[in-house]
């Protein structure tokens, strides 16, 4: 599912989303570590560790990638019977 040059599918199962640095290199980022996403006007991602990344994707594209990542995680848990349908509905409402 391409989103602005990045895609979640490329790192599916590896716990990462795929993003693009300003120089064009692609890297995987663990979305669980994202604390803040700013647009200044470049998109700056600050992790809980304090490390920062500047990426080509917009703030909204990063948000969509994180939501796709979380939906995939919860959908898998739902298949395994670990979470109920009500929670998946809540995740859908967050878009």
Coordinates of C-alpha atoms in Angstrom, one line a residue:
X1 CA 0.0 0.0 0.0
X2 CA 2.2 2.9 -1.2
X3 CA 1.9 6.2 0.6
X4 CA 4.0 9.0 -0.7
X5 CA 7.0 6.8 -1.7
X6 CA 6.8 4.8 1.5
X7 CA 5.0 1.6 2.3
X8 CA 4.2 -0.5 5.3
X9 CA 4.2 -3.7 3.3
X10 CA 7.9 -3.6 2.6
X11 CA 8.7 -4.2 6.3
X12 CA 5.6 -6.3 7.1
X13 CA 6.3 -8.7 9.9
X14 CA 9.4 -6.8 11.0
X15 CA 7.7 -4.2 13.2
X16 CA 8.7 -1.2 11.1
X17 CA 7.3 1.3 8.7
X18 CA 9.3 2.3 5.6
X19 CA 10.2 6.0 5.3
X20 CA 12.4 8.1 3.0
X21 CA 15.2 10.4 4.1
X22 CA 15.6 13.8 2.3
X23 CA 18.6 12.3 0.3
X24 CA 16.3 9.6 -1.0
X25 CA 17.5 6.6 1.0
X26 CA 14.8 4.4 2.4
X27 CA 14.9 3.1 6.0
X28 CA 12.7 1.2 8.4
X29 CA 11.5 2.9 11.6
X30 CA 9.9 1.2 14.6
X31 CA 6.6 3.2 14.9
X32 CA 6.3 2.3 18.6
X33 CA 9.2 4.6 19.3
X34 CA 7.6 7.7 17.7
X35 CA 6.9 10.4 20.3
X36 CA 6.3 13.5 18.1
X37 CA 5.9 14.2 14.3
X38 CA 6.4 17.9 13.4
X39 CA 6.1 19.8 10.1
X40 CA 8.6 22.7 10.2
X41 CA 8.1 22.6 7.0
X42 CA 10.1 19.4 6.7
X43 CA 8.7 16.5 8.5
X44 CA 10.7 15.8 11.7
X45 CA 10.1 12.6 13.6
X46 CA 11.3 12.6 17.2
X47 CA 11.6 9.2 18.9
X48 CA 11.2 8.5 22.6
X49 CA 15.0 8.1 22.7
X50 CA 15.5 11.7 21.6
X51 CA 16.8 10.8 18.2
X52 CA 15.3 12.8 15.3
X53 CA 14.7 11.9 11.6
X54 CA 13.8 14.3 8.8
X55 CA 11.8 12.5 6.1
X56 CA 10.2 13.3 2.8
X57 CA 6.8 12.0 3.8
X58 CA 4.3 14.5 5.2
X59 CA 3.1 14.4 8.8
X60 CA -0.3 13.0 7.5
X61 CA 1.5 10.2 5.5
X62 CA 3.5 9.2 8.6
X63 CA 0.3 9.1 10.6
X64 CA -1.3 6.9 7.9
X65 CA 1.6 4.6 7.9
X66 CA 1.5 4.2 11.7
X67 CA -2.2 3.6 11.6
X68 CA -1.8 0.9 8.9
X69 CA 1.0 -0.7 11.0
X70 CA -1.3 -0.8 14.1
X71 CA -4.3 -2.0 12.2
X72 CA -2.2 -4.9 10.8
X73 CA -1.0 -5.8 14.3
X74 CA -4.5 -5.7 15.8
X75 CA -6.0 -7.6 12.9
X76 CA -3.5 -10.4 13.5
X77 CA -4.3 -10.4 17.2
X78 CA -8.0 -10.5 16.3
X79 CA -7.5 -13.5 14.1
X80 CA -5.7 -15.2 17.1
X81 CA -8.6 -14.2 19.4
X82 CA -6.4 -11.9 21.5
X83 CA -8.6 -8.7 21.0
X84 CA -12.3 -8.2 20.3
X85 CA -14.1 -6.6 17.3
X86 CA -14.9 -3.5 19.4
X87 CA -11.3 -2.6 19.7
X88 CA -10.8 -2.9 15.9
X89 CA -13.8 -0.6 15.4
X90 CA -12.1 1.9 17.8
X91 CA -8.9 1.8 15.7
X92 CA -10.9 2.3 12.5
X93 CA -12.5 5.5 14.1
X94 CA -9.0 7.0 14.7
X95 CA -8.3 7.6 11.0

